[in-house]
PDB file of C-alpha atoms in Angstrom:
ATOM      1  CA  LEU A1418      -0.292   0.357  -0.204  1.00 55.00           C
ATOM      2  CA  ALA A1419       1.866   3.482  -0.823  1.00 61.00           C
ATOM      3  CA  LYS A1420       2.647   5.614   1.631  1.00 80.00           C
ATOM      4  CA  THR A1421       1.699   8.799   2.752  1.00 88.00           C
ATOM      5  CA  THR A1422       3.442  12.264   3.950  1.00 91.00           C
ATOM      6  CA  GLN A1423       0.996  15.734   5.311  1.00 95.00           C
ATOM      7  CA  PRO A1424       2.328  18.380   7.293  1.00 96.00           C
ATOM      8  CA  ILE A1425       2.541  17.051  11.472  1.00 94.00           C
ATOM      9  CA  SER A1426      -0.216  20.172  12.719  1.00 96.00           C
ATOM     10  CA  MET A1427      -1.652  23.119  10.807  1.00 97.00           C
ATOM     11  CA  ASP A1428      -3.046  26.378  12.530  1.00 97.00           C
ATOM     12  CA  SER A1429      -6.041  28.431  10.794  1.00 97.00           C
ATOM     13  CA  TYR A1430      -8.538  31.294  11.857  1.00 97.00           C
ATOM     14  CA  GLU A1431     -12.163  31.168  11.513  1.00 97.00           C
ATOM     15  CA  GLY A1432     -13.669  31.702   7.536  1.00 97.00           C
ATOM     16  CA  GLN A1433     -10.547  31.179   6.115  1.00 97.00           C
ATOM     17  CA  GLU A1434      -9.999  28.194   3.416  1.00 97.00           C
ATOM     18  CA  VAL A1435      -7.512  25.313   4.244  1.00 98.00           C
ATOM     19  CA  ASN A1436      -5.243  23.355   2.036  1.00 98.00           C
ATOM     20  CA  ILE A1437      -3.454  20.014   3.575  1.00 97.00           C
ATOM     21  CA  THR A1438      -1.647  18.343   0.923  1.00 96.00           C
ATOM     22  CA  CYS A1439      -0.562  15.008   0.948  1.00 94.00           C
ATOM     23  CA  SER A1440       2.236  12.859  -0.822  1.00 94.00           C
ATOM     24  CA  HIS A1441       1.587   9.450  -2.378  1.00 90.00           C
ATOM     25  CA  ASN A1442       4.684   9.139  -4.691  1.00 90.00           C
ATOM     26  CA  ASN A1443       4.245   5.689  -4.820  1.00 86.00           C
ATOM     27  CA  ILE A1444       0.285   5.415  -4.825  1.00 87.00           C
ATOM     28  CA  ALA A1445      -0.397   2.806  -7.849  1.00 85.00           C
ATOM     29  CA  THR A1446      -2.706   2.917 -10.872  1.00 86.00           C
ATOM     30  CA  ASN A1447      -6.236   0.675  -9.013  1.00 81.00           C
ATOM     31  CA  ASP A1448      -4.778   3.146  -5.740  1.00 84.00           C
ATOM     32  CA  TYR A1449      -8.185   5.639  -4.794  1.00 87.00           C
ATOM     33  CA  ILE A1450      -7.219   8.308  -2.710  1.00 90.00           C
ATOM     34  CA  THR A1451      -9.443   9.115   0.291  1.00 90.00           C
ATOM     35  CA  TRP A1452      -9.751  11.699   3.480  1.00 94.00           C
ATOM     36  CA  TYR A1453     -10.936  11.217   7.232  1.00 94.00           C
ATOM     37  CA  GLN A1454     -11.584  13.133  10.017  1.00 96.00           C
ATOM     38  CA  GLN A1455     -10.765  12.487  13.341  1.00 95.00           C
ATOM     39  CA  PHE A1456     -12.618  14.162  16.270  1.00 94.00           C
ATOM     40  CA  PRO A1457     -11.080  13.603  20.410  1.00 88.00           C
ATOM     41  CA  SER A1458     -11.998  10.769  21.269  1.00 85.00           C
ATOM     42  CA  GLN A1459     -14.392   9.772  18.825  1.00 91.00           C
ATOM     43  CA  GLY A1460     -13.711   7.165  15.390  1.00 92.00           C
ATOM     44  CA  PRO A1461     -12.711   8.866  11.821  1.00 93.00           C
ATOM     45  CA  ARG A1462     -15.637   9.881   9.806  1.00 93.00           C
ATOM     46  CA  PHE A1463     -14.718   9.983   5.847  1.00 91.00           C
ATOM     47  CA  ILE A1464     -14.840  13.132   4.318  1.00 94.00           C
ATOM     48  CA  ILE A1465     -13.661  13.065   0.826  1.00 93.00           C
ATOM     49  CA  GLN A1466     -12.760   9.573  -2.026  1.00 91.00           C
ATOM     50  CA  GLY A1467     -11.512  10.518  -5.332  1.00 91.00           C
ATOM     51  CA  TYR A1468      -9.429   8.930  -8.271  1.00 91.00           C
ATOM     52  CA  LYS A1469      -8.200  11.945 -10.293  1.00 90.00           C
ATOM     53  CA  THR A1470      -9.159  15.898 -11.534  1.00 90.00           C
ATOM     54  CA  LYS A1471     -11.451  17.115  -8.404  1.00 95.00           C
ATOM     55  CA  VAL A1472     -14.298  15.893  -7.134  1.00 94.00           C
ATOM     56  CA  THR A1473     -15.912  18.249  -5.160  1.00 95.00           C
ATOM     57  CA  ASN A1474     -19.271  17.180  -1.656  1.00 94.00           C
ATOM     58  CA  GLU A1475     -21.673  19.570   0.477  1.00 93.00           C
ATOM     59  CA  VAL A1476     -18.238  19.220   3.190  1.00 92.00           C
ATOM     60  CA  ALA A1477     -14.785  19.763   1.591  1.00 96.00           C
ATOM     61  CA  SER A1478     -13.331  19.546  -2.265  1.00 97.00           C
ATOM     62  CA  LEU A1479     -10.906  17.087  -2.826  1.00 97.00           C
ATOM     63  CA  PHE A1480      -7.567  18.358  -5.842  1.00 97.00           C
ATOM     64  CA  ILE A1481      -5.191  15.759  -7.035  1.00 96.00           C
ATOM     65  CA  PRO A1482      -2.891  16.713 -10.637  1.00 96.00           C
ATOM     66  CA  ALA A1483      -3.216  14.652 -13.210  1.00 95.00           C
ATOM     67  CA  ASP A1484       0.134  12.927 -12.425  1.00 94.00           C
ATOM     68  CA  ARG A1485      -1.718  11.211  -8.384  1.00 94.00           C
ATOM     69  CA  LYS A1486       1.650  12.065  -7.159  1.00 94.00           C
ATOM     70  CA  SER A1487       0.315  14.178  -4.831  1.00 94.00           C
ATOM     71  CA  SER A1488      -3.835  14.995  -3.188  1.00 95.00           C
ATOM     72  CA  THR A1489      -4.553  18.220  -1.825  1.00 97.00           C
ATOM     73  CA  LEU A1490      -8.113  18.481   0.813  1.00 97.00           C
ATOM     74  CA  SER A1491      -9.184  21.864  -0.091  1.00 98.00           C
ATOM     75  CA  LEU A1492     -11.805  22.851   3.690  1.00 97.00           C
ATOM     76  CA  PRO A1493     -13.691  26.069   2.351  1.00 94.00           C
ATOM     77  CA  ARG A1494     -13.712  29.104   5.173  1.00 93.00           C
ATOM     78  CA  VAL A1495     -13.070  26.379   8.867  1.00 96.00           C
ATOM     79  CA  SER A1496     -14.544  26.827  11.978  1.00 96.00           C
ATOM     80  CA  LEU A1497     -13.959  25.956  15.309  1.00 97.00           C
ATOM     81  CA  SER A1498     -15.454  22.541  14.785  1.00 95.00           C
ATOM     82  CA  ASP A1499     -13.339  21.299  11.972  1.00 96.00           C
ATOM     83  CA  THR A1500     -10.395  21.941  14.709  1.00 97.00           C
ATOM     84  CA  ALA A1501      -8.815  17.370  14.362  1.00 97.00           C
ATOM     85  CA  VAL A1502      -6.502  15.458  13.068  1.00 96.00           C
ATOM     86  CA  TYR A1503      -7.482  14.856   8.832  1.00 97.00           C
ATOM     87  CA  TYR A1504      -6.038  11.591   7.473  1.00 94.00           C
ATOM     88  CA  CYS A1505      -4.557  11.351   4.050  1.00 92.00           C
ATOM     89  CA  LEU A1506      -4.470   7.490   2.285  1.00 87.00           C
ATOM     90  CA  VAL A1507      -3.986   5.637  -0.658  1.00 85.00           C
ATOM     91  CA  GLY A1508      -5.765   2.079  -0.967  1.00 77.00           C
ATOM     92  CA  LEU A1509      -7.566  -0.432  -3.671  1.00 65.00           C
ATOM     93  CA  ILE A1510     -10.364   0.923  -2.553  1.00 57.00           C
ATOM     94  CA  GLY A1511     -12.010  -2.423  -2.916  1.00 53.00           C
ATOM     95  CA  GLY A1512     -11.396  -5.748  -2.455  1.00 53.00           C
ATOM     96  CA  TYR A1513     -10.988  -5.524   1.786  1.00 58.00           C
ATOM     97  CA  ASN A1514      -9.765  -2.181   1.450  1.00 55.00           C
ATOM     98  CA  LYS A1515      -7.023  -2.651   4.718  1.00 64.00           C
ATOM     99  CA  LEU A1516      -6.401   1.132   5.492  1.00 70.00           C
ATOM    100  CA  ILE A1517      -3.157   2.265   6.286  1.00 73.00           C
ATOM    101  CA  PHE A1518      -3.591   4.935   8.840  1.00 78.00           C
ATOM    102  CA  GLY A1519      -0.178   7.435   9.420  1.00 79.00           C
ATOM    103  CA  ALA A1520      -0.031  10.492  12.205  1.00 81.00           C
ATOM    104  CA  GLY A1521      -2.264  12.499   9.767  1.00 92.00           C
ATOM    105  CA  THR A1522      -2.314  16.644  10.149  1.00 96.00           C
ATOM    106  CA  ARG A1523      -3.995  18.134  13.968  1.00 96.00           C
ATOM    107  CA  LEU A1524      -5.705  21.064  12.039  1.00 97.00           C
ATOM    108  CA  ALA A1525      -6.135  23.797  14.878  1.00 97.00           C
ATOM    109  CA  VAL A1526      -8.653  26.425  14.013  1.00 97.00           C
ATOM    110  CA  HIS A1527      -9.131  29.845  16.204  1.00 97.00           C
ATOM    111  CA  PRO A1528     -11.304  32.209  16.945  1.00 95.00           C
TER     112      PRO A1528
ATOM    113  CA  ASN B 554     -30.434   2.696  13.073  1.00 67.00           C
ATOM    114  CA  ALA B 555     -27.262   2.587  15.101  1.00 77.00           C
ATOM    115  CA  GLY B 556     -23.919   2.692  13.286  1.00 92.00           C
ATOM    116  CA  VAL B 557     -21.326   0.488  14.408  1.00 96.00           C
ATOM    117  CA  THR B 558     -21.344   0.526  18.399  1.00 96.00           C
ATOM    118  CA  GLN B 559     -18.370  -0.477  20.394  1.00 97.00           C
ATOM    119  CA  THR B 560     -18.648  -2.380  23.881  1.00 97.00           C
ATOM    120  CA  PRO B 561     -17.872  -1.557  27.416  1.00 97.00           C
ATOM    121  CA  LYS B 562     -16.972   2.322  26.449  1.00 95.00           C
ATOM    122  CA  PHE B 563     -13.673   2.501  29.045  1.00 96.00           C
ATOM    123  CA  ARG B 564     -12.025  -0.393  30.827  1.00 96.00           C
ATOM    124  CA  VAL B 565      -9.440  -1.686  33.371  1.00 97.00           C
ATOM    125  CA  LEU B 566      -7.352  -4.215  33.289  1.00 96.00           C
ATOM    126  CA  LYS B 567      -4.462  -6.408  35.206  1.00 97.00           C
ATOM    127  CA  THR B 568      -1.793  -8.110  33.156  1.00 97.00           C
ATOM    128  CA  GLY B 569      -2.243 -11.682  32.495  1.00 97.00           C
ATOM    129  CA  GLN B 570      -6.703 -10.941  32.751  1.00 97.00           C
ATOM    130  CA  SER B 571      -7.859 -12.008  29.884  1.00 96.00           C
ATOM    131  CA  MET B 572     -11.379  -9.668  28.541  1.00 96.00           C
ATOM    132  CA  THR B 573     -13.767  -9.540  25.303  1.00 97.00           C
ATOM    133  CA  LEU B 574     -14.588  -6.399  23.420  1.00 97.00           C
ATOM    134  CA  LEU B 575     -17.656  -6.454  21.319  1.00 97.00           C
ATOM    135  CA  CYS B 576     -18.527  -4.342  18.536  1.00 97.00           C
ATOM    136  CA  ALA B 577     -22.015  -4.348  16.260  1.00 97.00           C
ATOM    137  CA  GLN B 578     -23.375  -3.095  13.974  1.00 97.00           C
ATOM    138  CA  ASP B 579     -27.293  -2.710  12.326  1.00 95.00           C
ATOM    139  CA  MET B 580     -26.222  -1.880   8.468  1.00 93.00           C
ATOM    140  CA  ASN B 581     -25.968  -5.325   7.212  1.00 93.00           C
ATOM    141  CA  HIS B 582     -22.447  -4.505   6.307  1.00 92.00           C
ATOM    142  CA  GLU B 583     -20.359  -7.386   4.996  1.00 92.00           C
ATOM    143  CA  TYR B 584     -16.226  -6.286   5.959  1.00 91.00           C
ATOM    144  CA  MET B 585     -15.307  -5.322   9.843  1.00 93.00           C
ATOM    145  CA  TYR B 586     -12.539  -4.554  11.052  1.00 93.00           C
ATOM    146  CA  TRP B 587     -10.488  -3.956  14.711  1.00 95.00           C
ATOM    147  CA  TYR B 588      -7.906  -1.038  15.324  1.00 94.00           C
ATOM    148  CA  ARG B 589      -5.986   0.159  18.136  1.00 96.00           C
ATOM    149  CA  GLN B 590      -4.798   3.513  18.334  1.00 94.00           C
ATOM    150  CA  ASP B 591      -2.146   4.474  20.629  1.00 92.00           C
ATOM    151  CA  PRO B 592      -1.249   8.562  21.721  1.00 85.00           C
ATOM    152  CA  GLY B 593      -0.971  10.619  19.346  1.00 81.00           C
ATOM    153  CA  MET B 594      -0.130   8.318  16.540  1.00 84.00           C
ATOM    154  CA  GLY B 595      -3.029   7.421  13.349  1.00 85.00           C
ATOM    155  CA  LEU B 596      -5.067   3.442  14.066  1.00 88.00           C
ATOM    156  CA  ARG B 597      -2.706   0.242  12.929  1.00 90.00           C
ATOM    157  CA  LEU B 598      -4.360  -2.912  12.077  1.00 90.00           C
ATOM    158  CA  ILE B 599      -5.214  -5.816  14.142  1.00 94.00           C
ATOM    159  CA  HIS B 600      -7.939  -8.185  12.688  1.00 94.00           C
ATOM    160  CA  TYR B 601     -10.573  -8.061   9.785  1.00 92.00           C
ATOM    161  CA  SER B 602     -12.955 -10.118   8.714  1.00 93.00           C
ATOM    162  CA  VAL B 603     -14.993 -10.823   4.980  1.00 89.00           C
ATOM    163  CA  GLY B 604     -18.361 -12.718   6.052  1.00 91.00           C
ATOM    164  CA  GLU B 605     -19.227 -14.017   8.710  1.00 94.00           C
ATOM    165  CA  GLY B 606     -17.120 -16.938   9.557  1.00 93.00           C
ATOM    166  CA  THR B 607     -14.266 -15.657   8.453  1.00 93.00           C
ATOM    167  CA  THR B 608     -11.433 -13.324   9.826  1.00 94.00           C
ATOM    168  CA  ALA B 609      -8.060 -12.844   8.375  1.00 92.00           C
ATOM    169  CA  LYS B 610      -4.704 -11.295  10.023  1.00 91.00           C
ATOM    170  CA  GLY B 611      -3.839  -7.402   9.567  1.00 88.00           C
ATOM    171  CA  GLU B 612      -0.844  -5.005  10.801  1.00 86.00           C
ATOM    172  CA  VAL B 613      -0.305  -5.688  14.882  1.00 92.00           C
ATOM    173  CA  PRO B 614      -2.545  -9.488  15.212  1.00 95.00           C
ATOM    174  CA  ASP B 615      -0.341 -10.682  17.829  1.00 95.00           C
ATOM    175  CA  GLY B 616      -2.008 -10.946  21.635  1.00 96.00           C
ATOM    176  CA  TYR B 617      -5.121 -10.522  19.948  1.00 97.00           C
ATOM    177  CA  ASN B 618      -8.042 -13.621  18.688  1.00 97.00           C
ATOM    178  CA  VAL B 619     -10.927 -12.431  16.754  1.00 97.00           C
ATOM    179  CA  SER B 620     -14.534 -13.859  15.383  1.00 97.00           C
ATOM    180  CA  ARG B 621     -17.761 -13.891  13.741  1.00 97.00           C
ATOM    181  CA  LEU B 622     -20.118 -16.439  14.074  1.00 94.00           C
ATOM    182  CA  LYS B 623     -22.468 -13.195  13.754  1.00 95.00           C
ATOM    183  CA  LYS B 624     -23.095 -11.394  10.286  1.00 96.00           C
ATOM    184  CA  GLN B 625     -23.347  -8.409  13.107  1.00 97.00           C
ATOM    185  CA  ASN B 626     -21.111  -8.610  15.315  1.00 97.00           C
ATOM    186  CA  PHE B 627     -17.587  -8.535  15.242  1.00 98.00           C
ATOM    187  CA  LEU B 628     -15.351 -10.129  18.294  1.00 98.00           C
ATOM    188  CA  LEU B 629     -11.806  -8.759  19.628  1.00 98.00           C
ATOM    189  CA  GLY B 630     -10.207 -10.666  22.029  1.00 97.00           C
ATOM    190  CA  LEU B 631      -7.713 -10.804  24.220  1.00 96.00           C
ATOM    191  CA  GLU B 632      -6.150 -14.181  26.183  1.00 92.00           C
ATOM    192  CA  SER B 633      -3.354 -13.162  28.852  1.00 96.00           C
ATOM    193  CA  ALA B 634      -3.046  -9.084  28.935  1.00 96.00           C
ATOM    194  CA  ALA B 635      -0.290  -6.433  28.723  1.00 97.00           C
ATOM    195  CA  PRO B 636       0.483  -3.049  29.640  1.00 96.00           C
ATOM    196  CA  SER B 637       1.733  -2.431  25.445  1.00 96.00           C
ATOM    197  CA  GLN B 638      -2.660  -3.551  24.697  1.00 97.00           C
ATOM    198  CA  THR B 639      -2.995  -0.311  27.103  1.00 97.00           C
ATOM    199  CA  SER B 640      -5.340   1.741  23.592  1.00 97.00           C
ATOM    200  CA  VAL B 641      -8.530   2.815  22.105  1.00 97.00           C
ATOM    201  CA  TYR B 642      -9.469   0.138  19.965  1.00 98.00           C
ATOM    202  CA  PHE B 643     -11.756   1.248  17.212  1.00 97.00           C
ATOM    203  CA  CYS B 644     -14.433  -1.078  15.151  1.00 96.00           C
ATOM    204  CA  ALA B 645     -15.646  -0.477  11.367  1.00 93.00           C
ATOM    205  CA  SER B 646     -17.140  -1.674   9.206  1.00 93.00           C
ATOM    206  CA  ARG B 647     -18.388  -1.674   5.342  1.00 88.00           C
ATOM    207  CA  THR B 648     -20.230  -3.165   2.654  1.00 83.00           C
ATOM    208  CA  LYS B 649     -19.358  -4.970  -0.051  1.00 77.00           C
ATOM    209  CA  GLY B 650     -18.422  -3.196  -3.303  1.00 70.00           C
ATOM    210  CA  PHE B 651     -15.763  -0.750  -5.379  1.00 63.00           C
ATOM    211  CA  GLY B 652     -15.287   2.573  -3.276  1.00 61.00           C
ATOM    212  CA  GLU B 653     -17.278   2.359  -0.491  1.00 69.00           C
ATOM    213  CA  THR B 654     -16.068   3.586   3.013  1.00 82.00           C
ATOM    214  CA  GLN B 655     -15.414   2.748   6.472  1.00 86.00           C
ATOM    215  CA  TYR B 656     -17.833   3.373   9.386  1.00 91.00           C
ATOM    216  CA  PHE B 657     -16.122   3.581  12.684  1.00 94.00           C
ATOM    217  CA  GLY B 658     -16.880   2.949  15.888  1.00 95.00           C
ATOM    218  CA  PRO B 659     -16.746   5.566  19.073  1.00 94.00           C
ATOM    219  CA  GLY B 660     -14.348   3.373  20.296  1.00 96.00           C
ATOM    220  CA  THR B 661     -13.096   1.083  23.756  1.00 97.00           C
ATOM    221  CA  ARG B 662     -10.458   2.976  25.526  1.00 96.00           C
ATOM    222  CA  LEU B 663      -8.871   0.074  27.573  1.00 97.00           C
ATOM    223  CA  LEU B 664      -5.928   0.134  30.569  1.00 97.00           C
ATOM    224  CA  VAL B 665      -4.192  -2.199  31.339  1.00 97.00           C
ATOM    225  CA  LEU B 666      -1.848  -1.997  34.761  1.00 96.00           C
TER     226      LEU B 666
END
């Protein structure tokens, strides 16, 4: 499974757009890119998933360049409640879907 | 629809004691997973199951056993607890299909003294 690299932590302020970039140089042809969010004392929660180009849902956007060696999670107009750890995962989303979690990015949103 | 539930929420064990963690899901999902999360770390896969009566090892299976006797339940057992097993344990489930995501439970916090 492809290894991912993300910043350990980020800080932002309410109302700003936050972009978290994840590197996955060894991504395979059949790999998808998935982002999860985790609040303290809770299990991870699915945010968004994509294969290439851009994906948008009601929570976030995911930008994936043509070479797919990186991806960027974009959170528009963050609020205090977006303070959490964000995980980028890369793997074959099918079969047994064995997710490999890294340490994630700790996002702190300030007033 | 409760999603994924875990029992108990918190437990303290002494070294050498045994216990079973229960995960239940009411979404009729085929796949179920057990992870552990240590402080400041990501989740690591312990065991998983792709259907009733089947289980397989994940990244860190040593010291744990699992059973999936019913589709909706996935049990994680510690036969002889060790301090190194102090962690937060998360269960997850998903349906079979390409691109499906995992749904996680609230976690069980385990302290082994």
